[in-house]
């Protein structure tokens, strides 16, 4: 229980950090976005692979990302014991790296790539692990946030659909590559095809 509370406190601190960075960014006229946002195929924008989730374009942008970060992050905290660091490393590193390689010429910012990565991970992990806990989490995330899947399609001006798409792909990759420790019985003999 103590480890769960520590992970939950880390999630709360991360979301608080996002709000603190945004408040500072707002005070200085959003100067952090061009300085630290991800700029595809520019060496100067490579630090944005890590900084992109910390930066937002408005309070509404951060407000839209906060509930799914807390909800999906809460599911990760509750069901992904020691794998949080590798999962987040893959989602941020691979997802951001793909945006840097293939993204449109713009400054990409926002934690939605992380949200889509966690979505992809939670859903795919349910299919990979097939435990009652991971299948339940996948079903819950799919029902509550399945409509965000449309965000991987281009067409909405000012939205980095590339961060959404590559975040989701990185989340699926993390589900396949990282073995999580869920202390729950596996479903035996279940064919998900």
PDB file of C-alpha atoms in Angstrom:
ATOM      1  CA  UNK A   1       0.000   0.000   0.000  1.00  0.00           C
ATOM      2  CA  UNK A   2       2.882   2.327   0.794  1.00  0.00           C
ATOM      3  CA  UNK A   3       4.336   1.854  -2.715  1.00  0.00           C
ATOM      4  CA  UNK A   4       0.937   2.623  -4.272  1.00  0.00           C
ATOM      5  CA  UNK A   5       0.654   5.831  -2.237  1.00  0.00           C
ATOM      6  CA  UNK A   6       4.174   6.825  -3.272  1.00  0.00           C
ATOM      7  CA  UNK A   7       3.321   6.281  -6.967  1.00  0.00           C
ATOM      8  CA  UNK A   8       0.024   8.175  -6.552  1.00  0.00           C
ATOM      9  CA  UNK A   9       1.886  11.071  -4.927  1.00  0.00           C
ATOM     10  CA  UNK A  10       4.341  11.063  -7.852  1.00  0.00           C
ATOM     11  CA  UNK A  11       1.434  11.290 -10.318  1.00  0.00           C
ATOM     12  CA  UNK A  12      -0.102  14.176  -8.348  1.00  0.00           C
ATOM     13  CA  UNK A  13       3.282  15.917  -8.230  1.00  0.00           C
ATOM     14  CA  UNK A  14       3.683  15.478 -12.007  1.00  0.00           C
ATOM     15  CA  UNK A  15       0.284  17.067 -12.685  1.00  0.00           C
ATOM     16  CA  UNK A  16       1.107  19.860 -10.216  1.00  0.00           C
ATOM     17  CA  UNK A  17       4.406  20.374 -12.072  1.00  0.00           C
ATOM     18  CA  UNK A  18       2.499  20.732 -15.355  1.00  0.00           C
ATOM     19  CA  UNK A  19       0.339  23.445 -13.814  1.00  0.00           C
ATOM     20  CA  UNK A  20       3.358  25.223 -12.267  1.00  0.00           C
ATOM     21  CA  UNK A  21       5.257  25.167 -15.587  1.00  0.00           C
ATOM     22  CA  UNK A  22       2.168  26.443 -17.371  1.00  0.00           C
ATOM     23  CA  UNK A  23       1.688  29.276 -14.895  1.00  0.00           C
ATOM     24  CA  UNK A  24       5.318  30.328 -15.396  1.00  0.00           C
ATOM     25  CA  UNK A  25       4.946  29.968 -19.176  1.00  0.00           C
ATOM     26  CA  UNK A  26       1.800  32.124 -19.110  1.00  0.00           C
ATOM     27  CA  UNK A  27       3.523  34.798 -17.000  1.00  0.00           C
ATOM     28  CA  UNK A  28       6.385  35.080 -19.505  1.00  0.00           C
ATOM     29  CA  UNK A  29       4.067  35.156 -22.516  1.00  0.00           C
ATOM     30  CA  UNK A  30       4.433  31.488 -23.500  1.00  0.00           C
ATOM     31  CA  UNK A  31       8.132  31.976 -24.231  1.00  0.00           C
ATOM     32  CA  UNK A  32       8.949  28.433 -23.126  1.00  0.00           C
ATOM     33  CA  UNK A  33       7.005  26.933 -26.046  1.00  0.00           C
ATOM     34  CA  UNK A  34       9.305  28.078 -28.870  1.00  0.00           C
ATOM     35  CA  UNK A  35      12.378  27.619 -26.661  1.00  0.00           C
ATOM     36  CA  UNK A  36      11.636  24.042 -25.529  1.00  0.00           C
ATOM     37  CA  UNK A  37       8.831  22.742 -27.770  1.00  0.00           C
ATOM     38  CA  UNK A  38       9.499  19.867 -30.142  1.00  0.00           C
ATOM     39  CA  UNK A  39      10.492  21.149 -33.592  1.00  0.00           C
ATOM     40  CA  UNK A  40      10.682  18.269 -36.085  1.00  0.00           C
ATOM     41  CA  UNK A  41      13.990  17.611 -37.807  1.00  0.00           C
ATOM     42  CA  UNK A  42      15.752  20.559 -36.096  1.00  0.00           C
ATOM     43  CA  UNK A  43      18.517  19.764 -33.640  1.00  0.00           C
ATOM     44  CA  UNK A  44      17.422  22.767 -31.572  1.00  0.00           C
ATOM     45  CA  UNK A  45      13.981  21.174 -31.211  1.00  0.00           C
ATOM     46  CA  UNK A  46      15.233  17.768 -30.121  1.00  0.00           C
ATOM     47  CA  UNK A  47      15.005  18.663 -26.417  1.00  0.00           C
ATOM     48  CA  UNK A  48      11.282  18.973 -27.051  1.00  0.00           C
ATOM     49  CA  UNK A  49      11.041  15.178 -27.092  1.00  0.00           C
ATOM     50  CA  UNK A  50      11.301  15.388 -23.298  1.00  0.00           C
ATOM     51  CA  UNK A  51       9.920  18.905 -22.745  1.00  0.00           C
ATOM     52  CA  UNK A  52       6.843  18.642 -25.007  1.00  0.00           C
ATOM     53  CA  UNK A  53       4.585  17.001 -22.359  1.00  0.00           C
ATOM     54  CA  UNK A  54       5.397  19.786 -19.900  1.00  0.00           C
ATOM     55  CA  UNK A  55       4.325  22.658 -22.180  1.00  0.00           C
ATOM     56  CA  UNK A  56       0.838  23.790 -23.173  1.00  0.00           C
ATOM     57  CA  UNK A  57      -0.556  26.564 -25.354  1.00  0.00           C
ATOM     58  CA  UNK A  58      -3.324  27.746 -23.012  1.00  0.00           C
ATOM     59  CA  UNK A  59      -5.081  26.991 -19.766  1.00  0.00           C
ATOM     60  CA  UNK A  60      -7.839  25.277 -21.792  1.00  0.00           C
ATOM     61  CA  UNK A  61      -5.212  23.040 -23.422  1.00  0.00           C
ATOM     62  CA  UNK A  62      -3.831  21.958 -20.045  1.00  0.00           C
ATOM     63  CA  UNK A  63      -7.342  21.654 -18.609  1.00  0.00           C
ATOM     64  CA  UNK A  64      -8.281  19.258 -21.426  1.00  0.00           C
ATOM     65  CA  UNK A  65      -5.248  17.055 -20.662  1.00  0.00           C
ATOM     66  CA  UNK A  66      -5.535  17.033 -16.862  1.00  0.00           C
ATOM     67  CA  UNK A  67      -8.525  14.656 -16.324  1.00  0.00           C
ATOM     68  CA  UNK A  68      -7.248  11.903 -18.671  1.00  0.00           C
ATOM     69  CA  UNK A  69      -3.759  12.259 -17.175  1.00  0.00           C
ATOM     70  CA  UNK A  70      -5.169  11.763 -13.685  1.00  0.00           C
ATOM     71  CA  UNK A  71      -7.541   8.941 -14.669  1.00  0.00           C
ATOM     72  CA  UNK A  72      -5.206   6.924 -16.899  1.00  0.00           C
ATOM     73  CA  UNK A  73      -2.241   7.776 -14.701  1.00  0.00           C
ATOM     74  CA  UNK A  74      -4.249   6.491 -11.739  1.00  0.00           C
ATOM     75  CA  UNK A  75      -4.877   3.209 -13.566  1.00  0.00           C
ATOM     76  CA  UNK A  76      -1.163   2.960 -14.345  1.00  0.00           C
ATOM     77  CA  UNK A  77      -0.246   3.668 -10.723  1.00  0.00           C
ATOM     78  CA  UNK A  78      -2.710   1.030  -9.518  1.00  0.00           C
ATOM     79  CA  UNK A  79      -1.784  -1.708 -12.002  1.00  0.00           C
ATOM     80  CA  UNK A  80       1.783  -1.155 -13.227  1.00  0.00           C
ATOM     81  CA  UNK A  81       3.963  -1.740 -10.195  1.00  0.00           C
ATOM     82  CA  UNK A  82       7.613  -1.436 -11.213  1.00  0.00           C
ATOM     83  CA  UNK A  83       7.157  -0.751 -14.920  1.00  0.00           C
ATOM     84  CA  UNK A  84       6.152   2.924 -14.750  1.00  0.00           C
ATOM     85  CA  UNK A  85       9.596   4.246 -15.622  1.00  0.00           C
ATOM     86  CA  UNK A  86      10.192   1.955 -18.634  1.00  0.00           C
ATOM     87  CA  UNK A  87       6.648   2.500 -19.928  1.00  0.00           C
ATOM     88  CA  UNK A  88       6.942   6.286 -19.691  1.00  0.00           C
ATOM     89  CA  UNK A  89      10.434   6.218 -21.180  1.00  0.00           C
ATOM     90  CA  UNK A  90       9.130   4.348 -24.232  1.00  0.00           C
ATOM     91  CA  UNK A  91       6.004   6.499 -24.583  1.00  0.00           C
ATOM     92  CA  UNK A  92       7.895   9.790 -24.293  1.00  0.00           C
ATOM     93  CA  UNK A  93      11.107   8.731 -26.061  1.00  0.00           C
ATOM     94  CA  UNK A  94       9.663   6.695 -28.929  1.00  0.00           C
ATOM     95  CA  UNK A  95       6.522   8.802 -29.354  1.00  0.00           C
ATOM     96  CA  UNK A  96       8.435  12.084 -29.231  1.00  0.00           C
ATOM     97  CA  UNK A  97      11.221  10.700 -31.404  1.00  0.00           C
ATOM     98  CA  UNK A  98       8.743   9.715 -34.104  1.00  0.00           C
ATOM     99  CA  UNK A  99       7.152  13.179 -33.974  1.00  0.00           C
ATOM    100  CA  UNK A 100      10.618  14.693 -34.314  1.00  0.00           C
ATOM    101  CA  UNK A 101      11.341  12.498 -37.341  1.00  0.00           C
ATOM    102  CA  UNK A 102       7.974  12.621 -39.108  1.00  0.00           C
ATOM    103  CA  UNK A 103       5.945  15.489 -37.621  1.00  0.00           C
ATOM    104  CA  UNK A 104       4.779  18.535 -39.517  1.00  0.00           C
ATOM    105  CA  UNK A 105       6.802  21.742 -39.430  1.00  0.00           C
ATOM    106  CA  UNK A 106       5.395  23.299 -36.278  1.00  0.00           C
ATOM    107  CA  UNK A 107       6.191  23.584 -32.603  1.00  0.00           C
ATOM    108  CA  UNK A 108       4.654  20.521 -30.972  1.00  0.00           C
ATOM    109  CA  UNK A 109       3.659  20.933 -27.312  1.00  0.00           C
ATOM    110  CA  UNK A 110       1.312  19.331 -24.829  1.00  0.00           C
ATOM    111  CA  UNK A 111       0.837  16.223 -22.731  1.00  0.00           C
ATOM    112  CA  UNK A 112      -1.714  14.712 -25.107  1.00  0.00           C
ATOM    113  CA  UNK A 113       0.994  12.522 -26.669  1.00  0.00           C
ATOM    114  CA  UNK A 114       1.503  11.090 -23.188  1.00  0.00           C
ATOM    115  CA  UNK A 115      -2.276  10.686 -22.772  1.00  0.00           C
ATOM    116  CA  UNK A 116      -2.505   8.799 -26.074  1.00  0.00           C
ATOM    117  CA  UNK A 117       0.539   6.735 -25.097  1.00  0.00           C
ATOM    118  CA  UNK A 118      -1.054   5.727 -21.807  1.00  0.00           C
ATOM    119  CA  UNK A 119      -4.304   4.969 -23.655  1.00  0.00           C
ATOM    120  CA  UNK A 120      -2.467   2.743 -26.155  1.00  0.00           C
ATOM    121  CA  UNK A 121      -0.538   1.032 -23.375  1.00  0.00           C
ATOM    122  CA  UNK A 122      -3.541   0.341 -21.151  1.00  0.00           C
ATOM    123  CA  UNK A 123      -5.675  -1.037 -23.986  1.00  0.00           C
ATOM    124  CA  UNK A 124      -2.905  -3.119 -25.585  1.00  0.00           C
ATOM    125  CA  UNK A 125      -1.671  -4.401 -22.225  1.00  0.00           C
ATOM    126  CA  UNK A 126      -5.115  -5.801 -21.513  1.00  0.00           C
ATOM    127  CA  UNK A 127      -4.842  -7.858 -24.683  1.00  0.00           C
ATOM    128  CA  UNK A 128      -1.200  -8.829 -24.065  1.00  0.00           C
ATOM    129  CA  UNK A 129      -1.427  -9.753 -20.366  1.00  0.00           C
ATOM    130  CA  UNK A 130      -5.014 -11.028 -20.309  1.00  0.00           C
ATOM    131  CA  UNK A 131      -5.342 -10.786 -16.544  1.00  0.00           C
ATOM    132  CA  UNK A 132      -8.686  -9.743 -15.091  1.00  0.00           C
ATOM    133  CA  UNK A 133      -7.123  -6.499 -13.843  1.00  0.00           C
ATOM    134  CA  UNK A 134      -5.530  -5.486 -17.158  1.00  0.00           C
ATOM    135  CA  UNK A 135      -8.567  -6.525 -19.207  1.00  0.00           C
ATOM    136  CA  UNK A 136     -10.789  -4.546 -16.834  1.00  0.00           C
ATOM    137  CA  UNK A 137      -8.536  -1.492 -17.122  1.00  0.00           C
ATOM    138  CA  UNK A 138      -8.495  -1.821 -20.925  1.00  0.00           C
ATOM    139  CA  UNK A 139     -12.288  -2.054 -21.033  1.00  0.00           C
ATOM    140  CA  UNK A 140     -12.718   0.907 -18.706  1.00  0.00           C
ATOM    141  CA  UNK A 141     -10.288   3.076 -20.680  1.00  0.00           C
ATOM    142  CA  UNK A 142     -11.832   1.975 -23.979  1.00  0.00           C
ATOM    143  CA  UNK A 143     -15.367   2.819 -22.842  1.00  0.00           C
ATOM    144  CA  UNK A 144     -14.515   6.149 -21.207  1.00  0.00           C
ATOM    145  CA  UNK A 145     -11.854   7.423 -23.617  1.00  0.00           C
ATOM    146  CA  UNK A 146     -12.290   5.383 -26.804  1.00  0.00           C
ATOM    147  CA  UNK A 147     -13.539   8.443 -28.670  1.00  0.00           C
ATOM    148  CA  UNK A 148     -10.112  10.085 -28.347  1.00  0.00           C
ATOM    149  CA  UNK A 149      -8.951   7.645 -30.988  1.00  0.00           C
ATOM    150  CA  UNK A 150     -10.288  10.100 -33.601  1.00  0.00           C
ATOM    151  CA  UNK A 151      -7.536  12.475 -32.447  1.00  0.00           C
ATOM    152  CA  UNK A 152      -4.954  10.435 -34.363  1.00  0.00           C
ATOM    153  CA  UNK A 153      -6.421  11.678 -37.645  1.00  0.00           C
ATOM    154  CA  UNK A 154      -5.240  14.903 -39.273  1.00  0.00           C
ATOM    155  CA  UNK A 155      -7.615  17.768 -39.834  1.00  0.00           C
ATOM    156  CA  UNK A 156      -7.956  19.777 -36.649  1.00  0.00           C
ATOM    157  CA  UNK A 157      -5.911  22.995 -36.986  1.00  0.00           C
ATOM    158  CA  UNK A 158      -3.456  23.625 -34.177  1.00  0.00           C
ATOM    159  CA  UNK A 159      -3.622  20.029 -32.895  1.00  0.00           C
ATOM    160  CA  UNK A 160      -0.596  17.753 -33.165  1.00  0.00           C
ATOM    161  CA  UNK A 161      -2.332  14.646 -34.452  1.00  0.00           C
ATOM    162  CA  UNK A 162       1.182  13.287 -34.984  1.00  0.00           C
ATOM    163  CA  UNK A 163       1.849  13.404 -31.228  1.00  0.00           C
ATOM    164  CA  UNK A 164      -1.442  11.587 -30.689  1.00  0.00           C
ATOM    165  CA  UNK A 165      -0.728   8.915 -33.312  1.00  0.00           C
ATOM    166  CA  UNK A 166       2.899   8.316 -32.369  1.00  0.00           C
ATOM    167  CA  UNK A 167       2.079   8.439 -28.646  1.00  0.00           C
ATOM    168  CA  UNK A 168      -0.525   5.695 -29.143  1.00  0.00           C
ATOM    169  CA  UNK A 169       1.916   3.626 -31.215  1.00  0.00           C
ATOM    170  CA  UNK A 170       4.588   4.037 -28.530  1.00  0.00           C
ATOM    171  CA  UNK A 171       2.071   2.982 -25.867  1.00  0.00           C
ATOM    172  CA  UNK A 172       1.256  -0.198 -27.780  1.00  0.00           C
ATOM    173  CA  UNK A 173       4.988  -0.863 -28.210  1.00  0.00           C
ATOM    174  CA  UNK A 174       5.469  -0.404 -24.448  1.00  0.00           C
ATOM    175  CA  UNK A 175       2.684  -2.922 -23.759  1.00  0.00           C
ATOM    176  CA  UNK A 176       4.450  -5.486 -25.938  1.00  0.00           C
ATOM    177  CA  UNK A 177       8.002  -4.757 -24.746  1.00  0.00           C
ATOM    178  CA  UNK A 178       7.569  -4.141 -21.010  1.00  0.00           C
ATOM    179  CA  UNK A 179       6.357  -6.903 -18.762  1.00  0.00           C
ATOM    180  CA  UNK A 180       4.254  -5.449 -15.990  1.00  0.00           C
ATOM    181  CA  UNK A 181       3.731  -6.973 -12.567  1.00  0.00           C
ATOM    182  CA  UNK A 182       0.011  -7.239 -11.948  1.00  0.00           C
ATOM    183  CA  UNK A 183      -0.754  -9.463  -8.996  1.00  0.00           C
ATOM    184  CA  UNK A 184      -3.956 -10.958 -10.347  1.00  0.00           C
ATOM    185  CA  UNK A 185      -4.838 -14.306 -11.857  1.00  0.00           C
ATOM    186  CA  UNK A 186      -4.475 -14.649 -15.634  1.00  0.00           C
ATOM    187  CA  UNK A 187      -7.354 -15.881 -17.737  1.00  0.00           C
ATOM    188  CA  UNK A 188      -6.361 -19.292 -19.009  1.00  0.00           C
ATOM    189  CA  UNK A 189      -7.606 -20.687 -22.288  1.00  0.00           C
ATOM    190  CA  UNK A 190      -9.114 -17.398 -23.481  1.00  0.00           C
ATOM    191  CA  UNK A 191      -8.807 -16.744 -27.201  1.00  0.00           C
ATOM    192  CA  UNK A 192      -9.027 -13.024 -27.959  1.00  0.00           C
ATOM    193  CA  UNK A 193      -8.846 -13.378 -31.735  1.00  0.00           C
TER     194      UNK A 193
END
